[in-house]
Short mmCIF file of C-alpha atoms in Angstrom, two decimals:
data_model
loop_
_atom_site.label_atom_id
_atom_site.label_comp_id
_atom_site.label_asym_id
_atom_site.label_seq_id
_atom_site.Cartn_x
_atom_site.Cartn_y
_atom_site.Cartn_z
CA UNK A 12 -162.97 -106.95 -33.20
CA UNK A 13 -160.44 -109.48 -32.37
CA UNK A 14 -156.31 -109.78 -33.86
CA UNK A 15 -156.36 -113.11 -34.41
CA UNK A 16 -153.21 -115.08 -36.02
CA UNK A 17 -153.25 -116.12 -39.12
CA UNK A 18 -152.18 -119.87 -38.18
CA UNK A 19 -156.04 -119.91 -35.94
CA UNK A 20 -157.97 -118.07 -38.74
CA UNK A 21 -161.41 -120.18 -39.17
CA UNK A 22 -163.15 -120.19 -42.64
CA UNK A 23 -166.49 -118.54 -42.05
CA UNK A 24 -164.44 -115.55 -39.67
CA UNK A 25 -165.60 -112.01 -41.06
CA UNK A 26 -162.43 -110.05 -41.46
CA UNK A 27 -162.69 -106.85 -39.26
CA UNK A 28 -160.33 -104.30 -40.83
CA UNK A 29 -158.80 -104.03 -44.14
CA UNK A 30 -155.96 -106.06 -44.94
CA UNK A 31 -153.22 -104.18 -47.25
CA UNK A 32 -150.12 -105.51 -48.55
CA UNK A 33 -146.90 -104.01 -48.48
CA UNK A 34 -147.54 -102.06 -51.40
CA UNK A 35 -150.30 -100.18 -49.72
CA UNK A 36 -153.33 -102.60 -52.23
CA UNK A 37 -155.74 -103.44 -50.90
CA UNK A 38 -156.07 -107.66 -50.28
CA UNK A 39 -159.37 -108.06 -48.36
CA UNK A 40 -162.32 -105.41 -47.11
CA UNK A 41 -163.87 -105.65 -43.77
CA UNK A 42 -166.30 -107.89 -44.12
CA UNK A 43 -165.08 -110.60 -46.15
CA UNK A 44 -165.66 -114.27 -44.63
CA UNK A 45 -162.92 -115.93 -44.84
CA UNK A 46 -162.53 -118.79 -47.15
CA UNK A 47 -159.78 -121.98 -46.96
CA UNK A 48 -158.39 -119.92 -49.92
CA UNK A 49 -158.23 -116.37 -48.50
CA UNK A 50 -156.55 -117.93 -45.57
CA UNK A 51 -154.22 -120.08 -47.44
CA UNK A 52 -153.27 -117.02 -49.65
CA UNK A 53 -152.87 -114.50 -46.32
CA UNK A 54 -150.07 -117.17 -44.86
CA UNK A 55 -148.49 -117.41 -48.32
CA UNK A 56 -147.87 -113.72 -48.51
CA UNK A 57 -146.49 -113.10 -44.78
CA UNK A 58 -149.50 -111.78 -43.48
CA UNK A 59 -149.10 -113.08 -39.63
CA UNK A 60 -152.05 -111.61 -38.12
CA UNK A 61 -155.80 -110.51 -39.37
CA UNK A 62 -158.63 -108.27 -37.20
CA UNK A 63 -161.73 -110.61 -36.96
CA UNK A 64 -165.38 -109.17 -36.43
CA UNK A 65 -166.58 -111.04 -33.10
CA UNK A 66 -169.08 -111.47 -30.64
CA UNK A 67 -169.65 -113.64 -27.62
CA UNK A 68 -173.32 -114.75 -26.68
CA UNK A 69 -174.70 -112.04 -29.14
CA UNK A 70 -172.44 -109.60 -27.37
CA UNK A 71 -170.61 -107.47 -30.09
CA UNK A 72 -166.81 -107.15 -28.80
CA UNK A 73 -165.63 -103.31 -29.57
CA UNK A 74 -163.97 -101.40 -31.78
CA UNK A 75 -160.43 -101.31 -31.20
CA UNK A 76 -159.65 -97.23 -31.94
CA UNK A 77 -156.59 -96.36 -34.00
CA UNK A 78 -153.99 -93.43 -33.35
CA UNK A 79 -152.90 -92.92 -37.18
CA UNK A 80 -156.04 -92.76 -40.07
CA UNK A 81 -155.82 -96.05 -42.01
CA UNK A 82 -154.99 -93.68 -45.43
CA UNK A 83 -152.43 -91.94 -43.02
CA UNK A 84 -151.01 -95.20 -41.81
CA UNK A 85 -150.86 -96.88 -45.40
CA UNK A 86 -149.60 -93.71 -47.05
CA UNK A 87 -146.28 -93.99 -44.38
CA UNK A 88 -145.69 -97.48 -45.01
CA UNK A 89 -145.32 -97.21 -48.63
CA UNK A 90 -143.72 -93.53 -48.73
CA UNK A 91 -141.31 -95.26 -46.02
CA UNK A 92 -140.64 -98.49 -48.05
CA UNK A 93 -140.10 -96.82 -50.78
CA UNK A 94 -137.46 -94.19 -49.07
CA UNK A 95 -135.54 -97.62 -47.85
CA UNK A 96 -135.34 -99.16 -51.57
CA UNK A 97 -134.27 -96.08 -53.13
CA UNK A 98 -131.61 -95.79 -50.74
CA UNK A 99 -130.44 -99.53 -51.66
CA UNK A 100 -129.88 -97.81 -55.18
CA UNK A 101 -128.37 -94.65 -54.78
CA UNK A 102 -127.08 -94.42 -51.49
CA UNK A 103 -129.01 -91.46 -50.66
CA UNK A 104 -132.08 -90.35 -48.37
CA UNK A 105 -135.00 -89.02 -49.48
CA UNK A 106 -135.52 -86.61 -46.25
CA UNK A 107 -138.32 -84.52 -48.20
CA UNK A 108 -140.75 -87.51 -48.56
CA UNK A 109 -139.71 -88.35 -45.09
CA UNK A 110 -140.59 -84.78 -43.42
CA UNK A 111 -143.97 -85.17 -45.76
CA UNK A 112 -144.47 -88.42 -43.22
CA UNK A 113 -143.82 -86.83 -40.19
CA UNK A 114 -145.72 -83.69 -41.46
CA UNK A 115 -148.78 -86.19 -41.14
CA UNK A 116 -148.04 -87.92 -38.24
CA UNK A 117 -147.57 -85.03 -35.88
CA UNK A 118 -150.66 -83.32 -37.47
CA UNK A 119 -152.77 -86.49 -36.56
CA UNK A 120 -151.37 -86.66 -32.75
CA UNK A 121 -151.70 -83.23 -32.06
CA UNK A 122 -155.09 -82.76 -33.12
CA UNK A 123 -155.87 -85.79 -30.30
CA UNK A 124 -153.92 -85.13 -27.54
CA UNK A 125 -155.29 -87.64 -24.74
CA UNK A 126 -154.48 -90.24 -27.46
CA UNK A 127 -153.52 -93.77 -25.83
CA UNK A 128 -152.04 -96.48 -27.89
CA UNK A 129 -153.54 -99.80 -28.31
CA UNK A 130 -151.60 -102.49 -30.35
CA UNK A 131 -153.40 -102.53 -33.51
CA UNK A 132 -151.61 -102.21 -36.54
CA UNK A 133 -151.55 -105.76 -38.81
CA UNK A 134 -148.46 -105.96 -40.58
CA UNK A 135 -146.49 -108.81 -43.07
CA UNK A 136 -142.77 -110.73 -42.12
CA UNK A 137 -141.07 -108.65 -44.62
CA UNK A 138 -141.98 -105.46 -44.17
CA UNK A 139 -141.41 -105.35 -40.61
CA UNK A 140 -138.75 -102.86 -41.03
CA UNK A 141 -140.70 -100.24 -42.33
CA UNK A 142 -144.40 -100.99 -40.46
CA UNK A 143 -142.03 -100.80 -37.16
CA UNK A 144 -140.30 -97.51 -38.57
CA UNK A 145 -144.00 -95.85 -38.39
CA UNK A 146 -144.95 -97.14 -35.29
CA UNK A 147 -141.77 -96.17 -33.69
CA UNK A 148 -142.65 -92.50 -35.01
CA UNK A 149 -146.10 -92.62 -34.03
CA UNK A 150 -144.61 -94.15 -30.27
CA UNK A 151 -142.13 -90.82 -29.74
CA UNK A 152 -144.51 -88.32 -31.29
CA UNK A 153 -146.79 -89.38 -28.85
CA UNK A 154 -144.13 -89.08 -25.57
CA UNK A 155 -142.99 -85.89 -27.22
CA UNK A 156 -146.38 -84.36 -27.17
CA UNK A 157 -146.77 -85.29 -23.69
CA UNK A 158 -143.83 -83.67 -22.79
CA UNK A 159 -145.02 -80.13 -24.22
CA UNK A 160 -142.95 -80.11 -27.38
CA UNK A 161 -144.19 -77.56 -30.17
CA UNK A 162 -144.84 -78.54 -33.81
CA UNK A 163 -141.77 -78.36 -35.16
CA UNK A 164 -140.09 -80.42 -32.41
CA UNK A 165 -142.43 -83.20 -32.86
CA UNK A 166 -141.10 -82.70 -36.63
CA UNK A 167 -137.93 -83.38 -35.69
CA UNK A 168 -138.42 -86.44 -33.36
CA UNK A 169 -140.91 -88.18 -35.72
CA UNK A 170 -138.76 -87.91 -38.51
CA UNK A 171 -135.79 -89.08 -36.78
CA UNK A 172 -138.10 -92.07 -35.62
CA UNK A 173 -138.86 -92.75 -39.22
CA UNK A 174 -135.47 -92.97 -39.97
CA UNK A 175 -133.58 -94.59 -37.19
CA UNK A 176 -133.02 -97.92 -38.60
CA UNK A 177 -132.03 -96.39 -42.21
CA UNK A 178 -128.52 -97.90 -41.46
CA UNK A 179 -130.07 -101.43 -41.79
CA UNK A 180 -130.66 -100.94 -45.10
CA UNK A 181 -126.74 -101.41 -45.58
CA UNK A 182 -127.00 -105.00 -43.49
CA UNK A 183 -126.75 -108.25 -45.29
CA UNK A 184 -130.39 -108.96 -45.51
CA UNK A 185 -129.49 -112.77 -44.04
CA UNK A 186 -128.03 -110.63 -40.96
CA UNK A 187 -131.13 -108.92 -40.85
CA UNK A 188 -133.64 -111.60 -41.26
CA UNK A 189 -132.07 -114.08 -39.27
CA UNK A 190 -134.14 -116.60 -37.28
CA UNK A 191 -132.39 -117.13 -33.64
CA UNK A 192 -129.30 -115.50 -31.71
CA UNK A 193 -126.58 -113.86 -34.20
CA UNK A 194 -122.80 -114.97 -33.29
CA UNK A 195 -120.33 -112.48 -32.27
CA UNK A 196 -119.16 -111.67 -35.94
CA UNK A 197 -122.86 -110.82 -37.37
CA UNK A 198 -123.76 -108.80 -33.70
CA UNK A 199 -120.85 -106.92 -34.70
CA UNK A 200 -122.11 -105.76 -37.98
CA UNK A 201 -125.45 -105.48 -36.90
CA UNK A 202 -124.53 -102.78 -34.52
CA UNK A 203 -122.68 -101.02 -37.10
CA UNK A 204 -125.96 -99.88 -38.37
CA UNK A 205 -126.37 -97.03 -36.02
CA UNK A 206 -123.27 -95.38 -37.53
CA UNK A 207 -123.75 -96.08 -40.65
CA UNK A 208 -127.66 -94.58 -40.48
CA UNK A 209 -126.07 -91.10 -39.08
CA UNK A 210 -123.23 -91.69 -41.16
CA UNK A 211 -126.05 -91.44 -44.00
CA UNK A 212 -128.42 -89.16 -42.61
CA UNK A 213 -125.59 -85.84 -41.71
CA UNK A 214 -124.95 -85.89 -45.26
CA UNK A 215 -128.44 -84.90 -46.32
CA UNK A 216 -128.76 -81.09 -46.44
CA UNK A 217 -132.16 -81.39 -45.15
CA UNK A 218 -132.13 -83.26 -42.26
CA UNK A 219 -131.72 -81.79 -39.05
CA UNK A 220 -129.04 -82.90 -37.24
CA UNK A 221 -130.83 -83.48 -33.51
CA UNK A 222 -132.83 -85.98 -35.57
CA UNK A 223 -129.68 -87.61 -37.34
CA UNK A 224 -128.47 -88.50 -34.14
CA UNK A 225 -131.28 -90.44 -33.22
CA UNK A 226 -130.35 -92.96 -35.68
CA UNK A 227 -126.84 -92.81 -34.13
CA UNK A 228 -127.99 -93.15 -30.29
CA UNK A 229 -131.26 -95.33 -30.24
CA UNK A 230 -129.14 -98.14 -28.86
CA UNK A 231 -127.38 -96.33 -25.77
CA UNK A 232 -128.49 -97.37 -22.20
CA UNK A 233 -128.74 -94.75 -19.17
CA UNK A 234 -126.24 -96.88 -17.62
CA UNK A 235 -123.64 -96.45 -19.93
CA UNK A 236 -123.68 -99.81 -21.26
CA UNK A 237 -125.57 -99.28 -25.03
CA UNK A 238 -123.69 -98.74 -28.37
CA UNK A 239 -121.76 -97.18 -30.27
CA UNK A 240 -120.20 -94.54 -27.74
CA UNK A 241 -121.30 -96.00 -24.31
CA UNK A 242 -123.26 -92.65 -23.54
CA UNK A 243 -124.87 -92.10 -20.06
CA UNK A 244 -127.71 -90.20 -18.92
CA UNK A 245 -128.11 -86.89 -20.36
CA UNK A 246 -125.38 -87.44 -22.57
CA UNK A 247 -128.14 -88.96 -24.75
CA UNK A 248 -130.50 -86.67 -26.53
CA UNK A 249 -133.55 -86.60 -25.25
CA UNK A 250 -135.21 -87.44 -28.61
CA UNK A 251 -132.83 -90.73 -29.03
CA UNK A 252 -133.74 -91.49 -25.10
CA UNK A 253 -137.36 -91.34 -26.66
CA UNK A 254 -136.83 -93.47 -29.18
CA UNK A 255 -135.07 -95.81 -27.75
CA UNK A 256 -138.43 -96.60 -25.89
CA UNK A 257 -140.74 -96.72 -28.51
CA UNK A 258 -137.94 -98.71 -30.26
CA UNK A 259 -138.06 -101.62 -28.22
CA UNK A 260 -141.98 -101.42 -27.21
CA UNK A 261 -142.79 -102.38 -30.70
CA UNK A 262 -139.94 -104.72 -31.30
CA UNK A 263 -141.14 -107.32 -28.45
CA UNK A 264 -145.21 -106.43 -29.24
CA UNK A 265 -144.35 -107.40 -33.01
CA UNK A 266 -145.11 -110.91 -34.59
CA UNK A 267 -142.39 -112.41 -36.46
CA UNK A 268 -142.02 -115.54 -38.35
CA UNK A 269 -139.43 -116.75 -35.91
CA UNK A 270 -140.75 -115.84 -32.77
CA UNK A 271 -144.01 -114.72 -31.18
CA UNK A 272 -145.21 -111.19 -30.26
CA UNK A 273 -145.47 -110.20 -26.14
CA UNK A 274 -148.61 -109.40 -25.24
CA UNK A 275 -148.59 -105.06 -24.15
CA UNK A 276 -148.46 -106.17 -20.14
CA UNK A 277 -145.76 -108.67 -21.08
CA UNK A 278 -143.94 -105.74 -22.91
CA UNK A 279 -144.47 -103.30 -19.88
CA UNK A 280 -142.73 -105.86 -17.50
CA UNK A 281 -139.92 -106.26 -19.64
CA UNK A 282 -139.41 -101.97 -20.37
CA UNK A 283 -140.00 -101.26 -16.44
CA UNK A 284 -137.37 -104.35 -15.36
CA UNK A 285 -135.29 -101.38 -17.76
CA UNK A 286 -135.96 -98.07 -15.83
CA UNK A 287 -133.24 -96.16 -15.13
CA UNK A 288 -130.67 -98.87 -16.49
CA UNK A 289 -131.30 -99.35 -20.05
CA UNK A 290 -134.24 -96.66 -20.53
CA UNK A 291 -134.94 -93.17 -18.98
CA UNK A 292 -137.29 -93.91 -16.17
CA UNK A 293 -139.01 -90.60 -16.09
CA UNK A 294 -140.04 -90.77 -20.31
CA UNK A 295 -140.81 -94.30 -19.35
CA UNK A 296 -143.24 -93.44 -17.23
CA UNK A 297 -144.52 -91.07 -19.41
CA UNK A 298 -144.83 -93.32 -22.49
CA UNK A 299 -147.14 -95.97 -20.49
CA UNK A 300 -149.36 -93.02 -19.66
CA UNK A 301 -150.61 -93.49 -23.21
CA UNK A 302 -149.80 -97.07 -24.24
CA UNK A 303 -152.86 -99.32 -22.56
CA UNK A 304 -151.61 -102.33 -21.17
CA UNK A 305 -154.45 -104.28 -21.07
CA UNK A 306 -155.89 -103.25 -24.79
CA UNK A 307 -159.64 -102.41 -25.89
CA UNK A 308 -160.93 -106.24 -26.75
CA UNK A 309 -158.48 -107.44 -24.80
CA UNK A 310 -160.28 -110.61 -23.69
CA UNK A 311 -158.83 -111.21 -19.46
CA UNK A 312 -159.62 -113.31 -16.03
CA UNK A 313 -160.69 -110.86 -13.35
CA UNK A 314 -159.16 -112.39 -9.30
CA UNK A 315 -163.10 -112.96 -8.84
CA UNK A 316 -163.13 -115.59 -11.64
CA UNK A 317 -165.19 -113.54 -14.21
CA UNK A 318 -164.21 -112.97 -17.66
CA UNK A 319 -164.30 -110.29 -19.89
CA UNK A 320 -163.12 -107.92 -22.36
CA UNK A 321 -161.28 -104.79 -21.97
CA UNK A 322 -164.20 -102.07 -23.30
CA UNK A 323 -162.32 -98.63 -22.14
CA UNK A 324 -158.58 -97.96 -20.90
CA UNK A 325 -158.45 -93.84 -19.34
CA UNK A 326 -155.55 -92.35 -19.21
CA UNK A 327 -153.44 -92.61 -15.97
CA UNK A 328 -155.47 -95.54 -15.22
CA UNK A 329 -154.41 -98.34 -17.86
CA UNK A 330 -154.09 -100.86 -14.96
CA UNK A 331 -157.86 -100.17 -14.25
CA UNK A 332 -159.96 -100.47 -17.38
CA UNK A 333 -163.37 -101.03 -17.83
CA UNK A 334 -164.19 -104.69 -18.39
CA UNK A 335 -167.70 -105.79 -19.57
CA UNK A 336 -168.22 -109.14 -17.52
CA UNK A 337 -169.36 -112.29 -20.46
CA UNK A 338 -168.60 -115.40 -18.05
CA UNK A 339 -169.52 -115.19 -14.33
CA UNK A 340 -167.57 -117.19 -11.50
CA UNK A 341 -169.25 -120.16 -12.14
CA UNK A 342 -168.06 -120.67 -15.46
CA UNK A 343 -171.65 -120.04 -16.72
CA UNK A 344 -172.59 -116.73 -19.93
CA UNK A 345 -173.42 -113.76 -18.39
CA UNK A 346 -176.88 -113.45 -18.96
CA UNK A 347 -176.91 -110.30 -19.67
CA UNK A 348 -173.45 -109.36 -19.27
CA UNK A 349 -172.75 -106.47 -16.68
CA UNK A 350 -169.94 -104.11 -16.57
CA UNK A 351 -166.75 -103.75 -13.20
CA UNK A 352 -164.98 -100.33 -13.87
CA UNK A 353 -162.30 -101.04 -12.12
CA UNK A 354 -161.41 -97.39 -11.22
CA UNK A 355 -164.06 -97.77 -8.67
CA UNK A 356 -163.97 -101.64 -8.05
CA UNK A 357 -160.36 -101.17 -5.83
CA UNK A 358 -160.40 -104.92 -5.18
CA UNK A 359 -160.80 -106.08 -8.66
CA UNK A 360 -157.75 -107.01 -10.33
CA UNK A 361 -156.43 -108.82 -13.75
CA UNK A 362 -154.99 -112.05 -13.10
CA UNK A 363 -154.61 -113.21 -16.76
CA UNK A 364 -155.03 -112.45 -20.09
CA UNK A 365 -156.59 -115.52 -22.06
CA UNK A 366 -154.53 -117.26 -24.75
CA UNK A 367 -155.59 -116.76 -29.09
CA UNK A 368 -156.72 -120.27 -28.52
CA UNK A 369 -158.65 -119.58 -25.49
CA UNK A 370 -160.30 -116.20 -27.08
CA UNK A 371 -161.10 -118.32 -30.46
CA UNK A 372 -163.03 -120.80 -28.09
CA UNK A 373 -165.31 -118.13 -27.06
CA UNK A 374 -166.49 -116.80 -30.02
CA UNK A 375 -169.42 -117.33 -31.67
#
């Protein structure tokens, strides 16, 4: 499968996952083909990217696996969504549906403990909030498990994950949804929503306080130079230094109708140029232990010329992946195509990863 945009979806494309709307209903199967209408109707609702079924030169491009069950995934987004509009009404949190998230969540990662991340959730413009609430979750339950934490720890972080951008919810929505830079005055109130999230979150009897604060200290720095309290170090939690992370991973890999997503090795750049400034170097480390950077289906330019697509990422060696060869040097289909494991090839590299439009032009 391929994650195509919306904007270069093709009538005749067989959709490659099922696309849900924010409601959890079901829109399209896998294996639809894609119409003028289905496409049309995708943009109208916010959908901003699609899973494709594809294949280059008869060569079927591969699965791309999933950390969270697609009836796991869905059930979060709408449990979460639902949590955030409730709140809008009566100023409280529902923590109990929340923990009956996490519950899930945690249950998921820990029965697959060598899981590694690949960006492959499809989500729509307005319910970023809430799709990036479950993958920041999924993100720190993932570090947390690496890290040895029992059960009920990984409780605690992934529901604090869930919930650290509850104070949003008390934003003006035109703060929130913004296209471009906010002035001084709306940055301001923007940052006001970590209080006002831990603000909301000590008051519930049943939510653990380690996990309210993560809502409070998602946006502190190492350096000493986040918000609200200008923590350093240790003076974070470790949970919020977790968070904070996953937090900002998903942000930059996310599609938005104002601005486009980073590709995972653009994202890793950006979080390393971070280490031990703006994000715990050591957790950081740890996190891209189990987020590939070059993602199954990943189509990419090997230094020799060759192209091909990412087929298997093993942990500790995401900068190494497998990559089944479909062009040769010459520019000419590889006839049949051959596979460079680059754990053994030491003098193989990846140079680029090819453009949507470059990808679309290959398939067949």
């Amino acid at each position: 499968m391929l994650r195509i945009s919306v904007a270069n979806l093709r009538p005749g494309m067989q959709v490659g996952r099922n696309i849900f709307n924010a409601e959890g209903n079901l829109m399209l199967s896998q294996g639809v083909c894609l119409t003028d209408a289905y496409i049309k109707r995708l943009s109208e609702i916010g959908i901003v990217a699609v899973y494709i079924e594809s294949a280059f030169a008869g060569e079927e491009l591969p699965e791309v696996p999933e950390v969270l069950t697609e009836a796991t995934r869905i059930d979060a987004m709408t449990a979460i969504q639902d949590i955030f509009h409730k709140l809008q009404l009566t100023n409280r949190v529902d923590v109990g549906k929340a923990k009956t998230v996490a519950k899930g969540i945690v249950a998921e990662i820990i029965a697959n403990p060598q899981v590694v991340f690949h960006l492959n959730d499809i989500r729509l413009h307005d319910d970023y909030t809430f799709a990036h609430s479950v993958n920041v979750a999924v993100l720190s339950t993932i570090i947390g498990s690496s890290l040895g934490y029992g059960e009920g720890q990984l409780r605690e972080l992934a529901i604090g994950a869930l919930l650290h951008d509850v104070g949003k919810m008390l934003v003006p929505k035109e703060i929130i949804n913004k296209p471009g830079r906010l002035n001084a005055a709306e940055t301001e109130i923007m940052r006001r929503h970590s209080e006002l999230g831990f603000e909301l979150l000590r008051k519930e009897d049943e939510m653990p306080l380690l996990s309210a604060h993560i809502a409070f200290q998602h946006h502190e720095k190492v350096n000493g130079k986040g918000y609200p309290r200008a923590l350093e170090g240790e003076e974070i939690h470790e949970y919020s230094r977790i968070a904070a992370i996953a937090d900002v991973y998903d942000a930059l890999t996310s599609e938005r109708s104002y601005s486009r997503a980073s590709l995972p090795h653009e994202a890793h750049e950006f979080l390393m140029a971070g280490a031990g400034s703006h994000f715990d170097a050591s957790l950081l480390e740890l996190f891209f232990k189990h987020v590939a950077i070059y993602p199954i289906g990943a189509l990419v330019q090997l230094n020799s010329g060759e192209i091909g697509v990412v087929v298997q990422v093993k942990p500790d060696l995401h900068f190494r992946p497998r990559i089944r060869i479909l062009v040769d040097a010459d520019g000419q289909n590889a006839k049949p195509p051959w596979e460079v494991d680059m754990s053994q090839h030491l003098t193989a590299f990846i140079e680029r990863v090819l453009s949507e439009k470059e990808v679309i032009a290959f398939l067949t």
